[in-house]
Each structure stands twice: as C-alpha cells, then as structure tokens.
Tab-separated table of C-alpha atoms in Angstrom:
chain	number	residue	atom	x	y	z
A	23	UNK	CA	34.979	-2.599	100.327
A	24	UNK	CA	38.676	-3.093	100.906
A	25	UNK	CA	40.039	-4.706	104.087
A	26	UNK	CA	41.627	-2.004	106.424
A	27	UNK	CA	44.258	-2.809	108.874
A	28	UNK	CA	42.639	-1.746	111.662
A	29	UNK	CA	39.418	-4.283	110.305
A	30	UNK	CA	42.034	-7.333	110.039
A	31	UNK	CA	43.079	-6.603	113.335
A	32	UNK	CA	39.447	-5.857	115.101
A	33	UNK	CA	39.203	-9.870	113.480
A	34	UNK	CA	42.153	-11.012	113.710
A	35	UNK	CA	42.776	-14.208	116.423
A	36	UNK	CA	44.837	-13.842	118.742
A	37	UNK	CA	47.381	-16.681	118.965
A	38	UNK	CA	50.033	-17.634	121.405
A	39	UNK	CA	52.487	-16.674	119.152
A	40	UNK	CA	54.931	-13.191	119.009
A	41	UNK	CA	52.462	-12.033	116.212
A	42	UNK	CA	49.312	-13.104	118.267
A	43	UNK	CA	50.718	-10.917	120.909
A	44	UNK	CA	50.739	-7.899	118.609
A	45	UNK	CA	47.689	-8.553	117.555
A	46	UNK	CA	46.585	-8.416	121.311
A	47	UNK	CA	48.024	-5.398	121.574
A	48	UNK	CA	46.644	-3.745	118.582
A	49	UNK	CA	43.446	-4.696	119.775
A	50	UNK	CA	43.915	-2.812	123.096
A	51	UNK	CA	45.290	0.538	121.268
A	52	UNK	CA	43.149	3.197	120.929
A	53	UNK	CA	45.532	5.242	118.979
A	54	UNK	CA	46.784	2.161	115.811
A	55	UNK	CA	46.689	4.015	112.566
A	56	UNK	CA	44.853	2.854	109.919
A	57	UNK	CA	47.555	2.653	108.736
A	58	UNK	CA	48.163	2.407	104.571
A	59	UNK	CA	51.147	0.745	104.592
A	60	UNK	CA	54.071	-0.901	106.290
A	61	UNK	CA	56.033	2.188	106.880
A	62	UNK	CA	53.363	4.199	108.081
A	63	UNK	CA	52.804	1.582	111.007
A	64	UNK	CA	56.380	0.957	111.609
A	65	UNK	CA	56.784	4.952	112.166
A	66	UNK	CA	53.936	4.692	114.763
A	67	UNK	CA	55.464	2.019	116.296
A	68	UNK	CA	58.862	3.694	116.328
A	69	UNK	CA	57.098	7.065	117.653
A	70	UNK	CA	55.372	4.971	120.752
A	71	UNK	CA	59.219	3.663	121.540
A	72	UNK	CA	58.116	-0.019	121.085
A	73	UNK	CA	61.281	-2.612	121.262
A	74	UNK	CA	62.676	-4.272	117.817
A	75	UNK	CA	60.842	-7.206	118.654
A	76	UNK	CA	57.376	-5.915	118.627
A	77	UNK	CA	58.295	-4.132	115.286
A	78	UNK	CA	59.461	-7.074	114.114
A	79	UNK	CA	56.134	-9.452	115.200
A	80	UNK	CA	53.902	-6.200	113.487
A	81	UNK	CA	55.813	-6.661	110.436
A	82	UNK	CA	54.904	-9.894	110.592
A	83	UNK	CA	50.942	-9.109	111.559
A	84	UNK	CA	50.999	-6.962	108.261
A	85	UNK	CA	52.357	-9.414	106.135
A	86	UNK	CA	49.752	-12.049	107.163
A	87	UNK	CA	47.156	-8.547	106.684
A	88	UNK	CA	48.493	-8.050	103.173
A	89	UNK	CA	47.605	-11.981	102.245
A	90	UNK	CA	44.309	-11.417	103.932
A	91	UNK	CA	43.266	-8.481	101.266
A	92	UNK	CA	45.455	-10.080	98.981
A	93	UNK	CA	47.942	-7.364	98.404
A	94	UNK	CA	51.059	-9.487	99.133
A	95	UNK	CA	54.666	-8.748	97.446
C-alpha cells in the first residue's frame, strides 16, 4: 500500500525546525486532508488563513513526503 500524507505525517518526527513545527501541527489537526497533492494541501492551508510561512514550511513537509513514497520531481 502507498504512503498517504496523512500516514507520513501520523510518523513523521517532529524536529525543531520550521518544517518540524508543521509537522506538529499536522499532527494536532483533526481536519488535514489526505490530501493528493501539493495544491490540494496548499488550498486547505489557504482556506484555514494560515501565514506564508507555514505554507511555505508545509511545502517543505510535502516535499520531504514525496521522497518518503518516492514520488519526488
């Protein structure tokens, strides 16, 4: 079975870093998407009224997700 987002995140470890933090706070939402790609997440994100710097650090979070299930561009 394919690695979802939401699985990479439920495993992910949480670092003292700006993508650790999004991670942490992933963790903690009940409502993440499971999500199918970037843009679907980044439109959540966007929806919820996050700041550009938590988009950024997801962005970030899904890169390192799409070298985890080794979908990376």
């Amino acid at each position: 079975m394919a690695l979802t987002f939401r699985a990479y995140i439920k495993e992910a470890v949480v670092t003292d870093t700006p993508t650790g933090g999004f991670i942490a706070d992933a963790k903690q939402d009940p409502g993440l998407p499971e999500a199918a790609c970037w843009a679907e997440l980044r439109d959540y994100l966007k929806n919820r009224r996050v700041g550009r710097q938590a988009i950024r650090d997801a962005l970030y979070a899904w890169r390192e997700f799409e070298v985890a299930r080794g979908t990376e561009a």
